PDB file of C-alpha atoms in Angstrom:
ATOM      1  CA  UNK A  20     -22.837  19.129   1.540  1.00  0.00           C
ATOM      2  CA  UNK A  21     -25.517  17.385   3.565  1.00  0.00           C
ATOM      3  CA  UNK A  22     -27.389  20.717   3.774  1.00  0.00           C
ATOM      4  CA  UNK A  23     -28.661  20.195   0.206  1.00  0.00           C
ATOM      5  CA  UNK A  24     -30.999  17.279  -0.468  1.00  0.00           C
ATOM      6  CA  UNK A  25     -29.626  14.577  -2.796  1.00  0.00           C
ATOM      7  CA  UNK A  26     -32.295  15.298  -5.427  1.00  0.00           C
ATOM      8  CA  UNK A  27     -30.806  18.769  -5.960  1.00  0.00           C
ATOM      9  CA  UNK A  28     -27.293  17.317  -6.152  1.00  0.00           C
ATOM     10  CA  UNK A  29     -28.478  14.748  -8.689  1.00  0.00           C
ATOM     11  CA  UNK A  30     -30.095  17.452 -10.829  1.00  0.00           C
ATOM     12  CA  UNK A  31     -26.958  19.575 -10.598  1.00  0.00           C
ATOM     13  CA  UNK A  32     -24.506  16.722 -11.387  1.00  0.00           C
ATOM     14  CA  UNK A  33     -26.547  14.778 -13.950  1.00  0.00           C
ATOM     15  CA  UNK A  34     -24.483  16.328 -16.792  1.00  0.00           C
ATOM     16  CA  UNK A  35     -21.366  14.941 -15.101  1.00  0.00           C
ATOM     17  CA  UNK A  36     -22.821  11.423 -15.185  1.00  0.00           C
ATOM     18  CA  UNK A  37     -23.931  11.752 -18.799  1.00  0.00           C
ATOM     19  CA  UNK A  38     -20.561  13.237 -19.722  1.00  0.00           C
ATOM     20  CA  UNK A  39     -18.743  10.243 -18.270  1.00  0.00           C
ATOM     21  CA  UNK A  40     -21.066   7.885 -20.146  1.00  0.00           C
ATOM     22  CA  UNK A  41     -20.112   9.686 -23.341  1.00  0.00           C
ATOM     23  CA  UNK A  42     -16.364   9.859 -22.586  1.00  0.00           C
ATOM     24  CA  UNK A  43     -16.243   6.151 -21.801  1.00  0.00           C
ATOM     25  CA  UNK A  44     -18.334   5.321 -24.925  1.00  0.00           C
ATOM     26  CA  UNK A  45     -20.949   3.495 -22.876  1.00  0.00           C
ATOM     27  CA  UNK A  46     -23.752   3.098 -25.377  1.00  0.00           C
ATOM     28  CA  UNK A  47     -24.496  -0.548 -24.688  1.00  0.00           C
ATOM     29  CA  UNK A  48     -26.302  -0.992 -21.345  1.00  0.00           C
ATOM     30  CA  UNK A  49     -26.661   2.790 -21.126  1.00  0.00           C
ATOM     31  CA  UNK A  50     -29.368   2.662 -18.448  1.00  0.00           C
ATOM     32  CA  UNK A  51     -27.340   0.267 -16.321  1.00  0.00           C
ATOM     33  CA  UNK A  52     -24.264   2.486 -16.395  1.00  0.00           C
ATOM     34  CA  UNK A  53     -26.386   5.581 -15.763  1.00  0.00           C
ATOM     35  CA  UNK A  54     -27.678   3.860 -12.627  1.00  0.00           C
ATOM     36  CA  UNK A  55     -24.094   3.005 -11.619  1.00  0.00           C
ATOM     37  CA  UNK A  56     -23.295   6.707 -11.995  1.00  0.00           C
ATOM     38  CA  UNK A  57     -26.252   7.757  -9.851  1.00  0.00           C
ATOM     39  CA  UNK A  58     -25.294   5.266  -7.134  1.00  0.00           C
ATOM     40  CA  UNK A  59     -21.694   6.507  -7.257  1.00  0.00           C
ATOM     41  CA  UNK A  60     -22.907  10.102  -6.920  1.00  0.00           C
ATOM     42  CA  UNK A  61     -24.959   9.051  -3.881  1.00  0.00           C
ATOM     43  CA  UNK A  62     -21.870   7.453  -2.376  1.00  0.00           C
ATOM     44  CA  UNK A  63     -19.830  10.596  -3.056  1.00  0.00           C
ATOM     45  CA  UNK A  64     -22.623  12.684  -1.485  1.00  0.00           C
ATOM     46  CA  UNK A  65     -22.550  10.541   1.669  1.00  0.00           C
ATOM     47  CA  UNK A  66     -18.774  10.270   2.035  1.00  0.00           C
ATOM     48  CA  UNK A  67     -17.699  13.816   1.117  1.00  0.00           C
ATOM     49  CA  UNK A  68     -15.951  15.793   3.861  1.00  0.00           C
ATOM     50  CA  UNK A  69     -16.165  19.579   3.570  1.00  0.00           C
ATOM     51  CA  UNK A  70     -12.559  20.446   4.399  1.00  0.00           C
ATOM     52  CA  UNK A  71     -10.973  18.032   1.905  1.00  0.00           C
ATOM     53  CA  UNK A  72     -11.391  19.805  -1.437  1.00  0.00           C
ATOM     54  CA  UNK A  73     -14.223  20.442  -3.841  1.00  0.00           C
ATOM     55  CA  UNK A  74     -17.219  18.182  -4.157  1.00  0.00           C
ATOM     56  CA  UNK A  75     -17.142  18.449  -7.963  1.00  0.00           C
ATOM     57  CA  UNK A  76     -13.720  16.814  -8.223  1.00  0.00           C
ATOM     58  CA  UNK A  77     -14.636  14.159  -5.667  1.00  0.00           C
ATOM     59  CA  UNK A  78     -17.901  13.392  -7.462  1.00  0.00           C
ATOM     60  CA  UNK A  79     -16.164  13.144 -10.846  1.00  0.00           C
ATOM     61  CA  UNK A  80     -13.518  10.798  -9.445  1.00  0.00           C
ATOM     62  CA  UNK A  81     -16.100   8.613  -7.702  1.00  0.00           C
ATOM     63  CA  UNK A  82     -18.529   8.397 -10.649  1.00  0.00           C
ATOM     64  CA  UNK A  83     -15.811   7.652 -13.194  1.00  0.00           C
ATOM     65  CA  UNK A  84     -14.170   5.111 -10.889  1.00  0.00           C
ATOM     66  CA  UNK A  85     -17.404   3.207 -10.321  1.00  0.00           C
ATOM     67  CA  UNK A  86     -18.165   3.116 -14.050  1.00  0.00           C
ATOM     68  CA  UNK A  87     -14.676   1.818 -14.823  1.00  0.00           C
ATOM     69  CA  UNK A  88     -14.971  -0.829 -12.098  1.00  0.00           C
ATOM     70  CA  UNK A  89     -18.292  -1.970 -13.567  1.00  0.00           C
ATOM     71  CA  UNK A  90     -16.751  -2.138 -17.056  1.00  0.00           C
ATOM     72  CA  UNK A  91     -13.878  -4.219 -15.673  1.00  0.00           C
ATOM     73  CA  UNK A  92     -16.343  -6.487 -13.852  1.00  0.00           C
ATOM     74  CA  UNK A  93     -18.308  -7.073 -17.073  1.00  0.00           C
ATOM     75  CA  UNK A  94     -15.145  -7.756 -19.083  1.00  0.00           C
ATOM     76  CA  UNK A  95     -13.912 -10.320 -16.555  1.00  0.00           C
ATOM     77  CA  UNK A  96     -17.326 -11.999 -16.536  1.00  0.00           C
ATOM     78  CA  UNK A  97     -17.389 -12.146 -20.348  1.00  0.00           C
ATOM     79  CA  UNK A  98     -13.892 -13.649 -20.407  1.00  0.00           C
ATOM     80  CA  UNK A  99     -14.700 -16.327 -17.833  1.00  0.00           C
ATOM     81  CA  UNK A 100     -18.175 -17.359 -18.884  1.00  0.00           C
ATOM     82  CA  UNK A 101     -19.439 -18.206 -22.356  1.00  0.00           C
ATOM     83  CA  UNK A 102     -23.128 -18.579 -23.099  1.00  0.00           C
ATOM     84  CA  UNK A 103     -24.216 -22.051 -24.174  1.00  0.00           C
ATOM     85  CA  UNK A 104     -25.359 -20.819 -27.610  1.00  0.00           C
ATOM     86  CA  UNK A 105     -21.952 -19.250 -28.222  1.00  0.00           C
ATOM     87  CA  UNK A 106     -20.162 -22.468 -27.216  1.00  0.00           C
ATOM     88  CA  UNK A 107     -22.127 -24.566 -29.677  1.00  0.00           C
ATOM     89  CA  UNK A 108     -21.753 -22.134 -32.563  1.00  0.00           C
ATOM     90  CA  UNK A 109     -18.029 -21.653 -31.983  1.00  0.00           C
ATOM     91  CA  UNK A 110     -17.429 -25.386 -32.430  1.00  0.00           C
ATOM     92  CA  UNK A 111     -18.006 -24.951 -36.169  1.00  0.00           C
ATOM     93  CA  UNK A 112     -15.891 -21.859 -36.758  1.00  0.00           C
ATOM     94  CA  UNK A 113     -12.517 -22.168 -35.108  1.00  0.00           C
ATOM     95  CA  UNK A 114     -10.338 -19.265 -36.205  1.00  0.00           C
ATOM     96  CA  UNK A 115      -6.974 -20.390 -37.519  1.00  0.00           C
ATOM     97  CA  UNK A 116      -3.933 -18.188 -37.713  1.00  0.00           C
ATOM     98  CA  UNK A 117      -3.137 -16.541 -41.031  1.00  0.00           C
ATOM     99  CA  UNK A 118       0.266 -18.212 -41.105  1.00  0.00           C
ATOM    100  CA  UNK A 119      -1.161 -21.720 -41.666  1.00  0.00           C
ATOM    101  CA  UNK A 120      -2.751 -20.827 -44.991  1.00  0.00           C
ATOM    102  CA  UNK A 121       0.348 -19.745 -46.890  1.00  0.00           C
ATOM    103  CA  UNK A 122       4.114 -19.994 -46.759  1.00  0.00           C
ATOM    104  CA  UNK A 123       4.617 -16.223 -46.829  1.00  0.00           C
ATOM    105  CA  UNK A 124       2.237 -14.535 -44.394  1.00  0.00           C
ATOM    106  CA  UNK A 125       2.712 -11.182 -46.153  1.00  0.00           C
ATOM    107  CA  UNK A 126       1.853 -12.584 -49.605  1.00  0.00           C
ATOM    108  CA  UNK A 127      -1.656 -11.118 -49.759  1.00  0.00           C
ATOM    109  CA  UNK A 128      -0.457  -7.736 -48.533  1.00  0.00           C
ATOM    110  CA  UNK A 129       2.168  -7.262 -51.265  1.00  0.00           C
ATOM    111  CA  UNK A 130       0.334  -4.460 -53.121  1.00  0.00           C
ATOM    112  CA  UNK A 131       0.279  -2.477 -49.889  1.00  0.00           C
ATOM    113  CA  UNK A 132       3.676  -3.241 -48.390  1.00  0.00           C
ATOM    114  CA  UNK A 133       5.789  -2.967 -51.527  1.00  0.00           C
ATOM    115  CA  UNK A 134       7.236   0.420 -50.557  1.00  0.00           C
ATOM    116  CA  UNK A 135       7.945  -0.464 -46.907  1.00  0.00           C
ATOM    117  CA  UNK A 136      11.490  -0.786 -45.609  1.00  0.00           C
ATOM    118  CA  UNK A 137      12.683  -4.122 -44.253  1.00  0.00           C
ATOM    119  CA  UNK A 138      12.172  -2.920 -40.655  1.00  0.00           C
ATOM    120  CA  UNK A 139       8.654  -1.689 -41.421  1.00  0.00           C
ATOM    121  CA  UNK A 140       7.841  -5.036 -43.064  1.00  0.00           C
ATOM    122  CA  UNK A 141       9.223  -6.748 -39.990  1.00  0.00           C
ATOM    123  CA  UNK A 142       6.873  -4.714 -37.802  1.00  0.00           C
ATOM    124  CA  UNK A 143       3.875  -5.589 -40.032  1.00  0.00           C
ATOM    125  CA  UNK A 144       4.719  -9.278 -39.870  1.00  0.00           C
ATOM    126  CA  UNK A 145       5.432  -9.416 -36.153  1.00  0.00           C
ATOM    127  CA  UNK A 146       2.673  -7.086 -34.940  1.00  0.00           C
ATOM    128  CA  UNK A 147      -0.157  -7.809 -37.336  1.00  0.00           C
ATOM    129  CA  UNK A 148       0.407 -11.370 -38.486  1.00  0.00           C
ATOM    130  CA  UNK A 149       1.916 -12.834 -35.308  1.00  0.00           C
ATOM    131  CA  UNK A 150       0.072 -10.409 -32.977  1.00  0.00           C
ATOM    132  CA  UNK A 151       3.147  -9.515 -30.931  1.00  0.00           C
ATOM    133  CA  UNK A 152       3.256  -6.490 -28.665  1.00  0.00           C
ATOM    134  CA  UNK A 153       5.589  -3.576 -29.280  1.00  0.00           C
ATOM    135  CA  UNK A 154       7.760  -4.441 -26.269  1.00  0.00           C
ATOM    136  CA  UNK A 155       8.089  -8.056 -27.335  1.00  0.00           C
ATOM    137  CA  UNK A 156       9.227  -7.049 -30.830  1.00  0.00           C
ATOM    138  CA  UNK A 157      11.735  -4.594 -29.347  1.00  0.00           C
ATOM    139  CA  UNK A 158      13.141  -7.282 -27.068  1.00  0.00           C
ATOM    140  CA  UNK A 159      13.483  -9.837 -29.876  1.00  0.00           C
ATOM    141  CA  UNK A 160      15.115  -7.317 -32.249  1.00  0.00           C
ATOM    142  CA  UNK A 161      17.289  -5.877 -29.463  1.00  0.00           C
ATOM    143  CA  UNK A 162      16.160  -2.302 -30.064  1.00  0.00           C
ATOM    144  CA  UNK A 163      14.252   0.202 -27.947  1.00  0.00           C
ATOM    145  CA  UNK A 164      10.465   0.410 -27.847  1.00  0.00           C
ATOM    146  CA  UNK A 165      10.718   3.896 -29.360  1.00  0.00           C
ATOM    147  CA  UNK A 166      12.511   2.447 -32.384  1.00  0.00           C
ATOM    148  CA  UNK A 167       9.763  -0.119 -32.951  1.00  0.00           C
ATOM    149  CA  UNK A 168       7.163   2.632 -32.440  1.00  0.00           C
ATOM    150  CA  UNK A 169       8.876   4.621 -35.204  1.00  0.00           C
ATOM    151  CA  UNK A 170       8.738   1.596 -37.520  1.00  0.00           C
ATOM    152  CA  UNK A 171       5.040   1.303 -36.745  1.00  0.00           C
ATOM    153  CA  UNK A 172       4.366   4.987 -37.321  1.00  0.00           C
ATOM    154  CA  UNK A 173       6.089   5.144 -40.704  1.00  0.00           C
ATOM    155  CA  UNK A 174       4.667   1.780 -41.805  1.00  0.00           C
ATOM    156  CA  UNK A 175       1.118   2.839 -40.979  1.00  0.00           C
ATOM    157  CA  UNK A 176       1.610   6.153 -42.760  1.00  0.00           C
ATOM    158  CA  UNK A 177       2.805   4.373 -45.914  1.00  0.00           C
ATOM    159  CA  UNK A 178       0.072   1.708 -45.682  1.00  0.00           C
ATOM    160  CA  UNK A 179      -2.647   4.354 -45.389  1.00  0.00           C
ATOM    161  CA  UNK A 180      -1.236   6.195 -48.399  1.00  0.00           C
ATOM    162  CA  UNK A 181      -1.115   2.952 -50.411  1.00  0.00           C
ATOM    163  CA  UNK A 182      -4.694   2.085 -49.437  1.00  0.00           C
ATOM    164  CA  UNK A 183      -5.868   5.585 -50.432  1.00  0.00           C
ATOM    165  CA  UNK A 184      -4.062   5.321 -53.766  1.00  0.00           C
ATOM    166  CA  UNK A 185      -5.612   1.919 -54.521  1.00  0.00           C
ATOM    167  CA  UNK A 186      -9.047   3.210 -53.566  1.00  0.00           C
ATOM    168  CA  UNK A 187      -8.665   6.261 -55.808  1.00  0.00           C
ATOM    169  CA  UNK A 188      -7.425   4.194 -58.743  1.00  0.00           C
ATOM    170  CA  UNK A 189     -10.343   1.773 -58.298  1.00  0.00           C
ATOM    171  CA  UNK A 190     -12.766   4.701 -58.291  1.00  0.00           C
ATOM    172  CA  UNK A 191     -11.212   6.154 -61.456  1.00  0.00           C
ATOM    173  CA  UNK A 192     -11.358   2.819 -63.300  1.00  0.00           C
ATOM    174  CA  UNK A 193     -15.128   2.518 -62.765  1.00  0.00           C
TER     175      UNK A 193
END
């Protein structure tokens, strides 16, 4: 691999870098992540050993891995540190849970959830209103995760159909 200069490798594998940017939906800080990809390709170029497989696979693995590590690094930074402007503005708007505003958390959703079964309504309440994970709901209801996933699937199908029907009827009434 060292027989070719890195500039040729970069020209040859630039579509790989751009492809990973696209697959990972990296549109914000595009130039930064492109540079991460180029640096990762350089590292792959330096560390590749001829007898251990193809360079293409190694380069793809290295570039994607470095981009994912950088994404993780940014996410952790954003979670740990808040800009001063954001701190001051968030003092005024503290989000409150939906449950505090009404006795029945599903009250406003009644036109949409009217045709749902009791289990599907349970999933809507637990997952959407109380923001519980699928596994947590399954544990509390003493059923398998697949069962809760089925509730979710059928509930979402019915909710989408109800939303489409309301949208169509609103369009016809205009």
